[in-house]
mmCIF file of C-alpha atoms in Angstrom:
data_model
loop_
_atom_site.group_PDB
_atom_site.id
_atom_site.type_symbol
_atom_site.label_atom_id
_atom_site.label_comp_id
_atom_site.label_asym_id
_atom_site.label_seq_id
_atom_site.Cartn_x
_atom_site.Cartn_y
_atom_site.Cartn_z
ATOM 1 C CA MET A 1 36.313 241.350 28.080
ATOM 2 C CA LYS A 2 35.330 242.205 24.652
ATOM 3 C CA ILE A 3 37.889 243.620 22.144
ATOM 4 C CA SER A 4 36.947 245.309 18.913
ATOM 5 C CA ILE A 5 39.714 246.110 16.324
ATOM 6 C CA ILE A 6 38.576 248.524 13.869
ATOM 7 C CA GLY A 7 41.002 248.363 10.935
ATOM 8 C CA ALA A 8 42.388 245.302 10.259
ATOM 9 C CA GLY A 9 45.644 246.372 7.801
ATOM 10 C CA ALA A 10 49.091 245.363 8.292
ATOM 11 C CA MET A 11 49.034 246.441 12.091
ATOM 12 C CA GLY A 12 45.439 245.864 13.076
ATOM 13 C CA GLY A 13 45.607 242.373 11.477
ATOM 14 C CA ALA A 14 48.753 241.471 13.651
ATOM 15 C CA THR A 15 47.173 242.672 16.530
ATOM 16 C CA VAL A 16 43.900 240.433 15.873
ATOM 17 C CA GLU A 17 46.689 237.397 15.136
ATOM 18 C CA GLY A 18 48.285 238.090 18.641
ATOM 19 C CA LEU A 19 45.300 238.434 20.775
ATOM 20 C CA VAL A 20 43.948 234.990 19.037
ATOM 21 C CA LYS A 21 47.173 233.436 19.753
ATOM 22 C CA SER A 22 47.382 234.899 23.455
ATOM 23 C CA GLN A 23 44.179 233.225 24.461
ATOM 24 C CA TYR A 24 43.779 236.248 26.825
ATOM 25 C CA VAL A 25 40.489 236.646 25.566
ATOM 26 C CA LYS A 26 37.886 234.722 24.140
ATOM 27 C CA THR A 27 38.163 234.326 20.511
ATOM 28 C CA THR A 28 34.148 234.870 20.199
ATOM 29 C CA ASP A 29 34.909 238.172 22.358
ATOM 30 C CA ILE A 30 37.071 239.601 19.725
ATOM 31 C CA THR A 31 35.448 241.626 16.751
ATOM 32 C CA VAL A 32 37.265 242.916 13.629
ATOM 33 C CA ALA A 33 35.872 245.774 11.911
ATOM 34 C CA ASP A 34 36.833 246.435 8.195
ATOM 35 C CA PRO A 35 35.520 247.911 4.993
ATOM 36 C CA SER A 36 37.010 244.964 2.896
ATOM 37 C CA GLU A 37 34.898 241.807 2.702
ATOM 38 C CA GLN A 38 38.025 239.767 1.490
ATOM 39 C CA VAL A 39 39.915 240.999 4.977
ATOM 40 C CA VAL A 40 36.953 240.462 6.780
ATOM 41 C CA ALA A 41 36.639 236.831 5.255
ATOM 42 C CA LYS A 42 40.145 236.004 6.158
ATOM 43 C CA PHE A 43 39.354 236.622 9.877
ATOM 44 C CA THR A 44 36.077 234.943 9.953
ATOM 45 C CA LYS A 45 38.452 231.406 9.598
ATOM 46 C CA MET A 46 39.924 232.450 13.075
ATOM 47 C CA GLY A 47 37.069 232.287 14.559
ATOM 48 C CA VAL A 48 36.558 235.686 15.657
ATOM 49 C CA SER A 49 33.318 238.079 15.102
ATOM 50 C CA VAL A 50 33.629 240.296 11.849
ATOM 51 C CA THR A 51 31.895 243.240 10.460
ATOM 52 C CA THR A 52 32.050 246.126 8.023
ATOM 53 C CA ASP A 53 30.330 248.494 10.278
ATOM 54 C CA ASN A 54 32.431 250.274 12.543
ATOM 55 C CA GLN A 55 30.022 251.272 14.854
ATOM 56 C CA LEU A 56 28.428 247.939 15.388
ATOM 57 C CA ALA A 57 32.019 246.922 16.339
ATOM 58 C CA ALA A 58 32.402 249.724 18.686
ATOM 59 C CA GLU A 59 28.839 249.704 20.328
ATOM 60 C CA HIS A 60 29.144 246.522 22.411
ATOM 61 C CA ALA A 61 33.102 246.427 23.119
ATOM 62 C CA ASP A 62 34.825 247.045 26.748
ATOM 63 C CA ILE A 63 37.959 248.082 24.592
ATOM 64 C CA VAL A 64 37.894 249.679 21.500
ATOM 65 C CA CYS A 65 41.134 249.638 19.206
ATOM 66 C CA VAL A 66 41.220 251.936 16.112
ATOM 67 C CA VAL A 67 44.112 250.704 14.246
ATOM 68 C CA VAL A 68 43.864 252.990 11.053
ATOM 69 C CA LYS A 69 46.367 254.997 8.854
ATOM 70 C CA PRO A 70 46.779 258.586 10.795
ATOM 71 C CA TRP A 71 44.566 260.225 7.898
ATOM 72 C CA LEU A 72 41.729 258.089 8.489
ATOM 73 C CA VAL A 73 41.761 258.737 12.368
ATOM 74 C CA GLU A 74 39.565 261.663 12.441
ATOM 75 C CA GLN A 75 37.065 260.087 10.092
ATOM 76 C CA VAL A 76 37.049 256.676 11.776
ATOM 77 C CA LEU A 77 36.609 258.352 15.549
ATOM 78 C CA LYS A 78 33.896 260.780 14.686
ATOM 79 C CA GLY A 79 32.125 257.823 13.120
ATOM 80 C CA ILE A 80 31.695 255.968 16.361
ATOM 81 C CA LYS A 81 31.705 258.790 18.668
ATOM 82 C CA ASP A 82 28.172 258.478 19.265
ATOM 83 C CA VAL A 83 27.747 254.821 20.049
ATOM 84 C CA LEU A 84 30.833 255.085 22.304
ATOM 85 C CA ASP A 85 29.682 254.977 26.242
ATOM 86 C CA TYR A 86 32.582 257.103 28.070
ATOM 87 C CA LYS A 87 31.657 255.764 31.548
ATOM 88 C CA LYS A 88 32.334 251.832 30.769
ATOM 89 C CA GLN A 89 34.381 251.893 27.538
ATOM 90 C CA LEU A 90 38.129 252.253 26.961
ATOM 91 C CA LEU A 91 39.669 253.853 23.418
ATOM 92 C CA ILE A 92 42.985 252.692 22.376
ATOM 93 C CA VAL A 93 44.395 254.766 19.166
ATOM 94 C CA VAL A 94 47.109 252.982 17.169
ATOM 95 C CA ALA A 95 48.367 255.528 14.802
ATOM 96 C CA ALA A 96 51.850 257.388 14.485
ATOM 97 C CA GLY A 97 51.872 261.052 14.540
ATOM 98 C CA VAL A 98 48.215 261.528 15.726
ATOM 99 C CA SER A 99 48.164 263.712 18.733
ATOM 100 C CA SER A 100 46.057 263.167 22.035
ATOM 101 C CA ASP A 101 45.352 266.964 21.355
ATOM 102 C CA SER A 102 43.646 266.347 18.091
ATOM 103 C CA ILE A 103 41.800 263.096 19.494
ATOM 104 C CA ARG A 104 40.380 264.942 22.657
ATOM 105 C CA GLY A 105 39.233 267.679 19.937
ATOM 106 C CA TRP A 106 37.327 264.854 17.896
ATOM 107 C CA MET A 107 35.885 262.983 20.919
ATOM 108 C CA GLU A 108 35.056 265.403 23.776
ATOM 109 C CA LYS A 109 31.302 265.240 24.690
ATOM 110 C CA GLU A 110 30.071 268.100 26.368
ATOM 111 C CA GLY A 111 33.554 268.548 28.256
ATOM 112 C CA LYS A 112 33.828 264.735 29.070
ATOM 113 C CA MET A 113 36.211 262.417 27.406
ATOM 114 C CA ILE A 114 36.288 258.583 27.152
ATOM 115 C CA PRO A 115 39.152 257.200 28.775
ATOM 116 C CA LEU A 116 41.910 257.109 25.973
ATOM 117 C CA PHE A 117 45.528 255.421 25.341
ATOM 118 C CA LEU A 118 47.813 255.952 22.438
ATOM 119 C CA ALA A 119 49.772 252.958 21.766
ATOM 120 C CA ILE A 120 52.328 251.884 18.980
ATOM 121 C CA PRO A 121 52.843 248.044 18.909
ATOM 122 C CA ASN A 122 54.915 246.521 15.953
ATOM 123 C CA ILE A 123 54.177 243.607 13.627
ATOM 124 C CA ALA A 124 55.821 241.144 15.729
ATOM 125 C CA ILE A 125 52.851 241.203 18.145
ATOM 126 C CA ALA A 126 51.197 238.757 15.885
ATOM 127 C CA GLN A 127 53.889 236.060 17.103
ATOM 128 C CA LEU A 128 53.409 237.632 20.718
ATOM 129 C CA SER A 129 56.753 239.500 20.377
ATOM 130 C CA SER A 130 55.930 242.938 20.090
ATOM 131 C CA MET A 131 57.892 245.831 21.822
ATOM 132 C CA THR A 132 54.655 248.063 22.626
ATOM 133 C CA PHE A 133 54.605 251.539 23.649
ATOM 134 C CA VAL A 134 51.532 252.761 25.955
ATOM 135 C CA VAL A 135 50.752 256.514 26.654
ATOM 136 C CA PRO A 136 47.948 257.037 29.062
ATOM 137 C CA VAL A 137 46.122 259.977 28.068
ATOM 138 C CA VAL A 138 43.018 260.004 30.037
ATOM 139 C CA ALA A 139 43.046 256.877 32.557
ATOM 140 C CA THR A 140 42.999 255.611 35.941
ATOM 141 C CA ALA A 141 45.563 253.530 37.156
ATOM 142 C CA ALA A 142 43.307 250.479 36.857
ATOM 143 C CA GLN A 143 42.427 251.233 33.429
ATOM 144 C CA THR A 144 46.289 251.557 32.665
ATOM 145 C CA LYS A 145 46.749 248.141 34.291
ATOM 146 C CA THR A 146 43.942 246.823 32.175
ATOM 147 C CA VAL A 147 45.773 248.003 28.745
ATOM 148 C CA THR A 148 49.312 247.150 29.443
ATOM 149 C CA ASP A 149 48.284 243.575 30.621
ATOM 150 C CA LEU A 150 46.433 243.022 27.453
ATOM 151 C CA PHE A 151 49.493 244.244 25.526
ATOM 152 C CA SER A 152 51.864 242.435 27.709
ATOM 153 C CA GLN A 153 50.241 239.073 26.625
ATOM 154 C CA MET A 154 51.678 239.704 23.321
ATOM 155 C CA GLY A 155 55.248 241.054 23.790
ATOM 156 C CA GLU A 156 56.906 243.408 26.079
ATOM 157 C CA THR A 157 55.166 246.630 27.113
ATOM 158 C CA LEU A 158 56.545 250.168 28.254
ATOM 159 C CA ILE A 159 54.554 252.954 29.532
ATOM 160 C CA THR A 160 55.807 256.186 28.387
ATOM 161 C CA ASP A 161 54.749 259.832 27.497
ATOM 162 C CA GLU A 162 53.649 261.328 24.499
ATOM 163 C CA GLN A 163 56.773 263.120 23.996
ATOM 164 C CA HIS A 164 58.874 259.894 23.642
ATOM 165 C CA LEU A 165 56.420 258.082 21.405
ATOM 166 C CA ALA A 166 57.718 258.951 18.155
ATOM 167 C CA ALA A 167 61.153 258.063 19.344
ATOM 168 C CA GLY A 168 59.842 254.491 20.303
ATOM 169 C CA THR A 169 57.988 254.198 17.038
ATOM 170 C CA THR A 170 61.323 254.311 15.298
ATOM 171 C CA LEU A 171 63.237 252.056 17.564
ATOM 172 C CA ALA A 172 60.988 249.448 17.809
ATOM 173 C CA SER A 173 58.030 249.785 15.343
ATOM 174 C CA CYS A 174 60.329 251.096 12.204
ATOM 175 C CA GLY A 175 63.050 249.404 14.025
ATOM 176 C CA ILE A 176 61.845 245.921 13.310
ATOM 177 C CA ALA A 177 62.316 246.885 9.439
ATOM 178 C CA TYR A 178 65.939 247.971 10.305
ATOM 179 C CA ALA A 179 66.477 244.553 12.115
ATOM 180 C CA MET A 180 65.172 242.341 9.129
ATOM 181 C CA ARG A 181 67.429 244.947 6.433
ATOM 182 C CA TYR A 182 70.411 243.684 8.688
ATOM 183 C CA ILE A 183 69.205 239.911 8.345
ATOM 184 C CA ARG A 184 68.695 240.382 4.432
ATOM 185 C CA ALA A 185 72.409 241.958 4.193
ATOM 186 C CA ALA A 186 73.723 239.390 6.396
ATOM 187 C CA SER A 187 72.088 236.444 4.337
ATOM 188 C CA GLU A 188 73.210 238.103 1.036
ATOM 189 C CA GLY A 189 76.629 238.041 2.520
ATOM 190 C CA GLY A 190 76.190 234.448 3.612
ATOM 191 C CA VAL A 191 75.480 233.484 0.051
ATOM 192 C CA GLU A 192 78.672 235.082 -1.013
ATOM 193 C CA LEU A 193 80.540 233.175 1.379
ATOM 194 C CA GLY A 194 79.169 229.888 -0.236
ATOM 195 C CA PHE A 195 75.790 229.276 1.748
ATOM 196 C CA LYS A 196 72.751 228.608 -0.107
ATOM 197 C CA ALA A 197 70.354 231.687 0.199
ATOM 198 C CA ASP A 198 67.758 229.627 2.703
ATOM 199 C CA ASP A 199 70.445 228.257 5.020
ATOM 200 C CA ALA A 200 72.189 231.606 5.111
ATOM 201 C CA LYS A 201 69.120 233.253 6.219
ATOM 202 C CA ARG A 202 68.383 230.464 8.859
ATOM 203 C CA ILE A 203 72.061 230.849 10.063
ATOM 204 C CA VAL A 204 71.485 234.703 10.584
ATOM 205 C CA MET A 205 68.158 234.561 11.904
ATOM 206 C CA GLN A 206 69.326 231.883 14.652
ATOM 207 C CA THR A 207 72.607 233.828 15.530
ATOM 208 C CA MET A 208 70.371 237.288 16.213
ATOM 209 C CA LYS A 209 67.973 234.990 18.290
ATOM 210 C CA GLY A 210 70.975 233.879 20.114
ATOM 211 C CA ALA A 211 72.671 236.996 20.490
ATOM 212 C CA VAL A 212 69.093 238.474 21.996
ATOM 213 C CA GLU A 213 68.798 235.570 24.335
ATOM 214 C CA LEU A 214 72.302 235.789 25.730
ATOM 215 C CA LEU A 215 71.970 239.406 26.556
ATOM 216 C CA GLU A 216 68.375 238.608 28.062
ATOM 217 C CA ALA A 217 69.821 235.914 30.271
ATOM 218 C CA SER A 218 73.212 237.773 31.273
ATOM 219 C CA GLY A 219 72.098 241.305 31.528
ATOM 220 C CA MET A 220 75.417 242.264 29.777
ATOM 221 C CA HIS A 221 75.914 245.283 27.902
ATOM 222 C CA PRO A 222 76.210 244.474 24.179
ATOM 223 C CA GLU A 223 79.802 245.576 24.087
ATOM 224 C CA ALA A 224 80.843 243.424 26.975
ATOM 225 C CA ALA A 225 79.348 240.555 25.116
ATOM 226 C CA ILE A 226 81.248 241.636 22.061
ATOM 227 C CA ASP A 227 84.347 241.192 24.010
ATOM 228 C CA LEU A 228 83.620 237.609 24.673
ATOM 229 C CA VAL A 229 84.489 236.725 21.055
ATOM 230 C CA THR A 230 86.972 239.364 19.791
ATOM 231 C CA THR A 231 90.088 237.495 20.185
ATOM 232 C CA PRO A 232 93.022 239.839 19.858
ATOM 233 C CA GLY A 233 93.884 240.084 15.955
ATOM 234 C CA GLY A 234 91.033 237.731 15.453
ATOM 235 C CA VAL A 235 88.662 237.735 12.515
ATOM 236 C CA THR A 236 85.821 239.052 14.366
ATOM 237 C CA ILE A 237 87.459 242.246 15.557
ATOM 238 C CA LYS A 238 88.700 242.517 11.904
ATOM 239 C CA GLY A 239 85.026 242.277 10.717
ATOM 240 C CA LEU A 240 83.678 244.638 13.287
ATOM 241 C CA ASN A 241 86.344 247.139 12.482
ATOM 242 C CA GLU A 242 85.687 247.016 8.548
ATOM 243 C CA MET A 243 81.771 247.761 9.412
ATOM 244 C CA GLU A 244 82.711 250.696 11.537
ATOM 245 C CA HIS A 245 85.178 251.838 8.663
ATOM 246 C CA ALA A 246 81.901 251.906 6.709
ATOM 247 C CA GLY A 247 80.206 253.810 9.260
ATOM 248 C CA PHE A 248 78.032 250.771 10.808
ATOM 249 C CA THR A 249 77.137 252.498 14.035
ATOM 250 C CA SER A 250 76.583 255.947 12.487
ATOM 251 C CA ALA A 251 74.535 254.664 10.030
ATOM 252 C CA VAL A 252 72.151 252.850 12.398
ATOM 253 C CA ILE A 253 71.682 256.123 14.865
ATOM 254 C CA ARG A 254 71.392 258.081 11.657
ATOM 255 C CA GLY A 255 68.709 255.851 10.560
ATOM 256 C CA LEU A 256 66.696 255.939 13.839
ATOM 257 C CA LYS A 257 67.106 259.774 13.933
ATOM 258 C CA ALA A 258 65.754 260.055 10.617
ATOM 259 C CA GLY A 259 62.743 257.729 11.637
ATOM 260 C CA LYS A 260 61.784 260.048 14.347
ATOM 261 C CA GLY A 261 61.306 262.933 11.692
#
């Protein structure tokens, strides 16, 4: 399987790193296309094929992933349209807010459409820990399995519909930034409690990792797990209540809804 990633910015670059680490495809079967010579040089060191020519990258791939800023999607897609084989290739577009109707309008040839998927991973894909949402737009069950199997090598994958893609974006793609903001806040609190900054960050990250692994292993609802450590009259419940007095849960929900737009 040959895969081309067009656009190697933060998200595209993280996807390439994840592909290389997953070893799901040969490194030599991965092509990265980006107009920046500096970016191309970075990925050359990983052993993947590189080019500044989008058409060259798209022409010989089985799967073409366009991972660029939303306002560049139309330009990039129209630029590779003529070299794509609609009978053999799959197209994945990773760009928040770009609708499948728009892509169809740009890409249809004589009433025919290339198999198309919308996908939203998050930057943890570089560490094989993404939460990726996949929307099959024009695809068979076998093609959908090919795409979901690919992303599942780099984290968790959920097939959804286009209506829920924006919500998935704010919950997981934007959400990773929200989680990091909590880590920052808790680390600063740790410094105020007397720990060195690096130690505080390490403590918070390990604590978050432990919370996730506990929930995954037990299947418990978060509130049930919280009950395990909230002794009546103890410090945990006092801390939780202080956070709620400051609007913790409400702030998280409002932030997620604001991110959805």
